[in-house]
Coordinates of C-alpha atoms in Angstrom, one line a residue:
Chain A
X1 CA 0.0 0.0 0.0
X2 CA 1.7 3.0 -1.4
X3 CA 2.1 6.4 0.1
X4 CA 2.4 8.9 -2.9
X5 CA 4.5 11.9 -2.5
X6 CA 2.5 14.1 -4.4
X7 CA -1.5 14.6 -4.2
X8 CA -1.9 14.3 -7.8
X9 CA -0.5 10.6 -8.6
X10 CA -2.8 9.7 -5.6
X11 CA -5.7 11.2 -7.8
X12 CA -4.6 9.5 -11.0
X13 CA -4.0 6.4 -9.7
X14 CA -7.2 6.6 -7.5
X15 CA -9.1 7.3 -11.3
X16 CA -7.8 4.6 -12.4
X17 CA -8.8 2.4 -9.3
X18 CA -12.5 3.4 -9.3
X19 CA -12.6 3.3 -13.4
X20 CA -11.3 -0.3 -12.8
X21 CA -13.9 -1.1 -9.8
X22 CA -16.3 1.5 -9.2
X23 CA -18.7 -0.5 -7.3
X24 CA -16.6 -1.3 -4.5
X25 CA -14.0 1.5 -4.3
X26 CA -14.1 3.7 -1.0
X27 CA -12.2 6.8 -0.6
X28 CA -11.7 7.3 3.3
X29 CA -10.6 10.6 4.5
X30 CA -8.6 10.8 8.3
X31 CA -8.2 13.4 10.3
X32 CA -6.3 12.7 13.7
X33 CA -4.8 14.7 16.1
X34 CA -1.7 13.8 17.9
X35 CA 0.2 15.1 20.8
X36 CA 3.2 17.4 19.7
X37 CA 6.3 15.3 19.4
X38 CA 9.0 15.5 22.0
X39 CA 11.5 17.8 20.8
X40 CA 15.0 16.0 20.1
X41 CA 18.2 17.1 22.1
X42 CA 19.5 19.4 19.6
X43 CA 16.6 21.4 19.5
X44 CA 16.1 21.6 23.1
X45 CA 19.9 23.0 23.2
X46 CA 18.9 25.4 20.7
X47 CA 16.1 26.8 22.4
X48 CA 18.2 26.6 25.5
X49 CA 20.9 29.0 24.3
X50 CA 18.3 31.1 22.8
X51 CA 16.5 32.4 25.9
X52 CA 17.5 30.8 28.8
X53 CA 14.1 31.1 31.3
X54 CA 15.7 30.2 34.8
X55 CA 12.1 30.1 36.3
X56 CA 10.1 28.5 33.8
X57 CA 10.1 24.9 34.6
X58 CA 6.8 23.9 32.6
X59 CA 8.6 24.8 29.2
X60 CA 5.9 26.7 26.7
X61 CA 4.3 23.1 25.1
X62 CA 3.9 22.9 21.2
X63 CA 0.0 22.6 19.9
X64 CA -1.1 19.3 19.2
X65 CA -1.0 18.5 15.4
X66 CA -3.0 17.5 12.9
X67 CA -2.4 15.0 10.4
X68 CA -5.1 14.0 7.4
X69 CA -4.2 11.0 5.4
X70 CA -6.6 10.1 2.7
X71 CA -7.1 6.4 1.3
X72 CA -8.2 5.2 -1.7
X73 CA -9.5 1.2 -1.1
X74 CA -10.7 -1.9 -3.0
X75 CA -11.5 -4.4 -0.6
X76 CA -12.0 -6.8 -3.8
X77 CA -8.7 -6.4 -4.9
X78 CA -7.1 -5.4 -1.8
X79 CA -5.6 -2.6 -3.4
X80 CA -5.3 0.7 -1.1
X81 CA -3.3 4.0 -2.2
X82 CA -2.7 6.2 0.2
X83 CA -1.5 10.3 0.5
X84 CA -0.8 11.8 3.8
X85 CA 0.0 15.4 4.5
X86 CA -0.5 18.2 7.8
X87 CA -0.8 21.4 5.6
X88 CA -3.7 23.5 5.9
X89 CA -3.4 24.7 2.3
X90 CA -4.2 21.5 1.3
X91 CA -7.5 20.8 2.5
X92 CA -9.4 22.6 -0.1
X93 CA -7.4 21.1 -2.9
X94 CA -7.8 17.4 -1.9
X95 CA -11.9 18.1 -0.9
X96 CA -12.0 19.0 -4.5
X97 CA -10.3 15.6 -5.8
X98 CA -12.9 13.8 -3.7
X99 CA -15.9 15.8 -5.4
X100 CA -13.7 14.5 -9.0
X101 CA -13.7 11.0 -7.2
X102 CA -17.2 11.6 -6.4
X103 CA -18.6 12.3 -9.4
X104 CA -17.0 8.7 -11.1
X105 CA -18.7 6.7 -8.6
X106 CA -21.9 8.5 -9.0
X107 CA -21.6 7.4 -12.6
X108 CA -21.3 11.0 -13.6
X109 CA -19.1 12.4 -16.6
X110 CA -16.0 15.0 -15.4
X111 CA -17.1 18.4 -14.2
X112 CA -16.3 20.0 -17.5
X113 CA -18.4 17.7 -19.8
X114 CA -21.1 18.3 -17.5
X115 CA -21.4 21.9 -17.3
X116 CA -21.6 21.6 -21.3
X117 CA -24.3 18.8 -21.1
X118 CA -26.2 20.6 -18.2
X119 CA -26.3 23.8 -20.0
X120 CA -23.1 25.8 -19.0
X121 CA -24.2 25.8 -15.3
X122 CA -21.7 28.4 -13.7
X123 CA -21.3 26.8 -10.7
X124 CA -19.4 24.1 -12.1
X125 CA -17.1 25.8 -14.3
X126 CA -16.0 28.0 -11.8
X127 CA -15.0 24.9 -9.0
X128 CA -13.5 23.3 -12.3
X129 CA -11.1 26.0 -12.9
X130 CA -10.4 26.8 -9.3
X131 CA -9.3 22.9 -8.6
X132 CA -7.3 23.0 -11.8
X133 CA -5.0 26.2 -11.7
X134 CA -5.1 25.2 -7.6
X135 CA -3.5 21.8 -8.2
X136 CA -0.6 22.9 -10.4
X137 CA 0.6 26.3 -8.7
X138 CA 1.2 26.0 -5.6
X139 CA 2.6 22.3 -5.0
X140 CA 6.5 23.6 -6.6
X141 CA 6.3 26.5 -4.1
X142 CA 5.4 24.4 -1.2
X143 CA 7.7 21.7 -1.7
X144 CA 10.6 24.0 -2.3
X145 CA 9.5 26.0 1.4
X146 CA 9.2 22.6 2.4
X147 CA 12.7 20.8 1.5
X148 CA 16.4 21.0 2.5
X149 CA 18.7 22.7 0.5
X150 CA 19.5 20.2 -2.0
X151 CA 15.7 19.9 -3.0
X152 CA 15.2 23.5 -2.5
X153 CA 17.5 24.7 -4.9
X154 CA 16.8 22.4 -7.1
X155 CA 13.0 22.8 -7.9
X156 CA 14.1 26.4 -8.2
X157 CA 16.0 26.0 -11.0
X158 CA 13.5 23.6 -12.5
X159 CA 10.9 26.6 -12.2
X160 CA 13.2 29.0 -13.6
X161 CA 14.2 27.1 -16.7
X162 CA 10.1 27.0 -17.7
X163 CA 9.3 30.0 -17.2
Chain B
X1 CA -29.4 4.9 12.9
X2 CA -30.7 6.3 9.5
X3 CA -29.5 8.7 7.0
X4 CA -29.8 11.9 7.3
X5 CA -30.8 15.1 5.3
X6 CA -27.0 17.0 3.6
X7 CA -28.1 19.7 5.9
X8 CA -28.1 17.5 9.0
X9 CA -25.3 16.0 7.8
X10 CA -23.2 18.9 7.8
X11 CA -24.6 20.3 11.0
X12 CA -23.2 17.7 12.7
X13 CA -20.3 16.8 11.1
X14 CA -19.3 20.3 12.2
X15 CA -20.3 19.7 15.9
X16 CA -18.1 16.5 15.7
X17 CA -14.8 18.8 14.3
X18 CA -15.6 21.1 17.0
X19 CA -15.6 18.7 19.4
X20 CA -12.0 18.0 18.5
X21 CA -11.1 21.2 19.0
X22 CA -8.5 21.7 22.3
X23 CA -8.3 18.4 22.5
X24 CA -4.4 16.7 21.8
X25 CA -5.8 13.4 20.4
X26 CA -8.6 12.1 18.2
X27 CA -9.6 11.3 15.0
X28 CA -12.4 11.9 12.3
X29 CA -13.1 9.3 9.8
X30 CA -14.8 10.3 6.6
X31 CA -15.9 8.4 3.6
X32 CA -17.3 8.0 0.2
X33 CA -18.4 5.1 -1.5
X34 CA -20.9 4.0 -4.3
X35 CA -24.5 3.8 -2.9
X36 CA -25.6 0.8 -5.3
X37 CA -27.8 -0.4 -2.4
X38 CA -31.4 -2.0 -4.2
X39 CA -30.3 -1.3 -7.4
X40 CA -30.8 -3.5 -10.2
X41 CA -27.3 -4.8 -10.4
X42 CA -27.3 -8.5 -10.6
X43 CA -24.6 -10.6 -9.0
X44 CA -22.8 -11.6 -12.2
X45 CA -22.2 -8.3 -13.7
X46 CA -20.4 -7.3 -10.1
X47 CA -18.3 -10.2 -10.3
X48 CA -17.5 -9.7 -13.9
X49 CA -14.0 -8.2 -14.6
X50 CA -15.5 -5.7 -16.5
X51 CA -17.5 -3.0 -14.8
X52 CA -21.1 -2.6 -15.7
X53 CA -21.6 0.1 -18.1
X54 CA -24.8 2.4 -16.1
X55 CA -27.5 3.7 -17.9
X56 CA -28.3 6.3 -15.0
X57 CA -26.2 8.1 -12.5
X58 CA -26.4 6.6 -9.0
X59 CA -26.2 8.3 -5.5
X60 CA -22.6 8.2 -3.7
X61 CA -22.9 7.7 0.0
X62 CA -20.9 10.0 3.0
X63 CA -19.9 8.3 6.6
X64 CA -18.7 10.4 9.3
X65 CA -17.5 8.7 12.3
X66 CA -15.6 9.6 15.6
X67 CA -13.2 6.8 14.9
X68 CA -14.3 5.5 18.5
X69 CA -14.6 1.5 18.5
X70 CA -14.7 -1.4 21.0
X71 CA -14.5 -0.1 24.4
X72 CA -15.4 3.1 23.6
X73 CA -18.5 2.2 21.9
X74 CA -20.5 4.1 23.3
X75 CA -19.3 7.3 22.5
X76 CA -18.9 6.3 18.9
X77 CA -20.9 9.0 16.5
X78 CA -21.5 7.6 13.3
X79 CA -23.0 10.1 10.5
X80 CA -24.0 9.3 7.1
X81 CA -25.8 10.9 4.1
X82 CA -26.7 10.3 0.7
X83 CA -25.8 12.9 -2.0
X84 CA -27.8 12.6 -5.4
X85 CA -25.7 13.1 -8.2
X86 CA -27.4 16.3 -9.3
X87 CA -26.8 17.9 -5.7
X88 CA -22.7 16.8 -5.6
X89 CA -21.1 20.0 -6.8
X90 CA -23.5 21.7 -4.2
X91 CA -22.7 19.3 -1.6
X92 CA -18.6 19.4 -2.2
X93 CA -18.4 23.1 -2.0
X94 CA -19.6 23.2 1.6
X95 CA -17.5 19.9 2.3
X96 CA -14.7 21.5 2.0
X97 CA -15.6 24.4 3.7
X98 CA -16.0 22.3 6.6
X99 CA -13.6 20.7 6.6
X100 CA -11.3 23.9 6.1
X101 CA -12.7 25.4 9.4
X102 CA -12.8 21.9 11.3
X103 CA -9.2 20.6 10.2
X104 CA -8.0 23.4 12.3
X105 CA -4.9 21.8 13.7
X106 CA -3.4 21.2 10.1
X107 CA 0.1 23.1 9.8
X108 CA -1.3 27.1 8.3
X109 CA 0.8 28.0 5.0
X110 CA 4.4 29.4 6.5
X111 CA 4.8 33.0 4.8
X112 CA 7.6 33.9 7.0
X113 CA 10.0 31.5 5.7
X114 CA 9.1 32.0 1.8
X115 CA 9.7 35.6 2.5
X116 CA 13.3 35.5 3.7
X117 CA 14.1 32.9 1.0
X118 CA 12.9 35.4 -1.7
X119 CA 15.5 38.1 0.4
X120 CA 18.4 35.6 0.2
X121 CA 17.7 35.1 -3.5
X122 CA 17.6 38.5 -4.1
X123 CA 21.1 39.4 -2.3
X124 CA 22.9 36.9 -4.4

C-alpha cells in the first residue's frame, strides 16, 4: 500500500482504481490529532541557548497537530493508495479531488463535460477552474518551502528554466 | 441509525470537528463510496472483470464517524448521508468548507519562511 509523494499521482491512480472497480471502491478521508512530538536534544539546546528562562520549569508546550491521510481502497482487490499530508493549504485542494472521485462513482461524466451537457451551469465551471490552476501552482512553491537545501534549490531551478 | 438530510449531515459533522477542538488526540473518519444499495445490479455483472456500463447516475454515499470503537463504543458517532448526483457539486463546496474550518490543527501556509528565501535570492 503505497504512500504517494504528491497529491496528484494519488488522484490518478485513485481514477484509475475506481474506473477499474467502481462499485466497490471507498475513498476514506482521516483526520487525527496527535500530541506534539518531543523535541530531540539538539533542539532543546537550541532553544536553550536562545533564551535561557531560569524560572520557567513547565517549558511553553507545542499545539497538538494535525495529520489528514486520505485512502483510496478496493476491498476486492485489496488494493489501497494512500497520501498523507499536515498542511492546511491542502484541504481545499484534496476536498476537490474527492468531489472529481465523487462524481466517477456517482456514474457522472467530469465536471467540464457536465457543465456543457447541463447547459453551462456556472457553478461548475467555476469549482473546475479553481481545482485545476489550484493543483498545479502551488505544489513547486510548497515543496521547495518545504525541503532541505538540495531539494530547494533544485525545484528552483526547475521553475526558472520553464518560465 | 438512519441517513440523514446533507443539511443535518453537515450540522453535525461540524459539531463533531468542534468537538476535536483543544483536545491533543482524536480522530475523524470520513468516507465516500458507491450507494448501489437496491439497485438493479445483478450478482454476475459485479463479479464480472469488467465493470457494468450504467445507464443512469447513482447516489454516492458520506460516513462520518468519531473513529471510536470497542471499548469506547458508546461514545462512537456515526454520521452518514446520501448525495444525489445532481446535488454533488453543491454538496462538495460546503465539504470543503467544513472541513477547512474543522481541520483546524493542520500546519497554516508558513509566509515567514518563503519571504526570507525570496531576500536571500535577491542578495545573491
Amino acid at each position: 500500500m503505497p504512500f504517494y509523494a504528491k497529491s496528484e499521482d494519488w488522484l490518478h491512480h485513485s481514477q484509475l482504481l475506481l474506473d477499474a472497480r467502481p462499485e466497490t471502491t471507498t475513498v476514506t478521508t482521516r483526520y487525527h490529532i496527535k500530541p506534539a512530538r518531543r523535541r530531540t536534544k539538539a533542539e532543546k539546546a537550541a532553544a536553550a541557548d536562545d533564551a535561557e528562562p531560569p524560572t520557567a520549569t513547565a517549558t511553553p508546550e507545542k499545539p497538538p497537530r494535525g495529520h489528514l491521510v486520505i485512502k483510496t481502497y478496493d476491498p476486492t482487490s485489496g488494493v489501497s493508495l494512500k497520501y498523507k499530508t499536515s498542511k492546511a493549504a491542502e484541504v481545499g485542494r484534496l476536498i476537490q479531488m474527492l468531489g472529481g472521485l465523487g462524481r466517477k462513482m456517482a456514474a457522472l461524466p467530469p465536471a467540464e463535460e457536465a457543465a456543457v451537457a447541463e447547459g453551462g451551469e456556472p457553478v461548475t465551471g467555476v469549482v473546475a477552474t479553481e481545482g485545476g490552476s489550484g493543483a498545479q501552482t502551488p505544489l513547486p512553491a510548497a515543496t521547495g518551502a518545504q525541503g532541505g537545501n538540495a531539494g530547494g534549490g533544485g525545484k528552483g531551478k526547475k521553475k526558472k528554466g520553464k518560465r | 441509525m438512519g441517513q440523514l438530510t446533507n443539511d443535518e449531515f453537515f450540522t453535525k459533522l461540524s459539531e463533531l470537528f468542534a468537538a476535536r477542538k483543544g483536545k491533543s488526540k482524536g480522530e475523524i473518519l470520513l468516507l465516500q463510496k458507491r450507494f448501489s444499495h437496491g439497485t438493479d445490479t445483478s450478482p454476475e455483472t459485479t463479479d464480472s472483470s469488467l465493470p457494468p456500463q450504467l445507464s443512469q447516475p447513482l447516489p454516492i454515499l458520506i460516513r462520518a464517524t468519531n473513529g471510536k470503537g470497542k471499548e469506547d463504543r458508546k461514545e462512537k458517532i456515526k454520521l452518514s448521508t446520501l448525495v444525489q448526483p445532481g446535488e454533488l457539486d453543491a454538496f462538495y463546496g460546503r465539504y470543503a468548507e467544513v472541513c477547512k474550518t474543522g481541520m483546524g490543527l493542520l500546519k497554516p501556509r508558513d509566509r515567514t519562511r518563503r519571504k526570507a528565501k525570496a531576500k536571500k535570492k535577491k542578495a545573491v
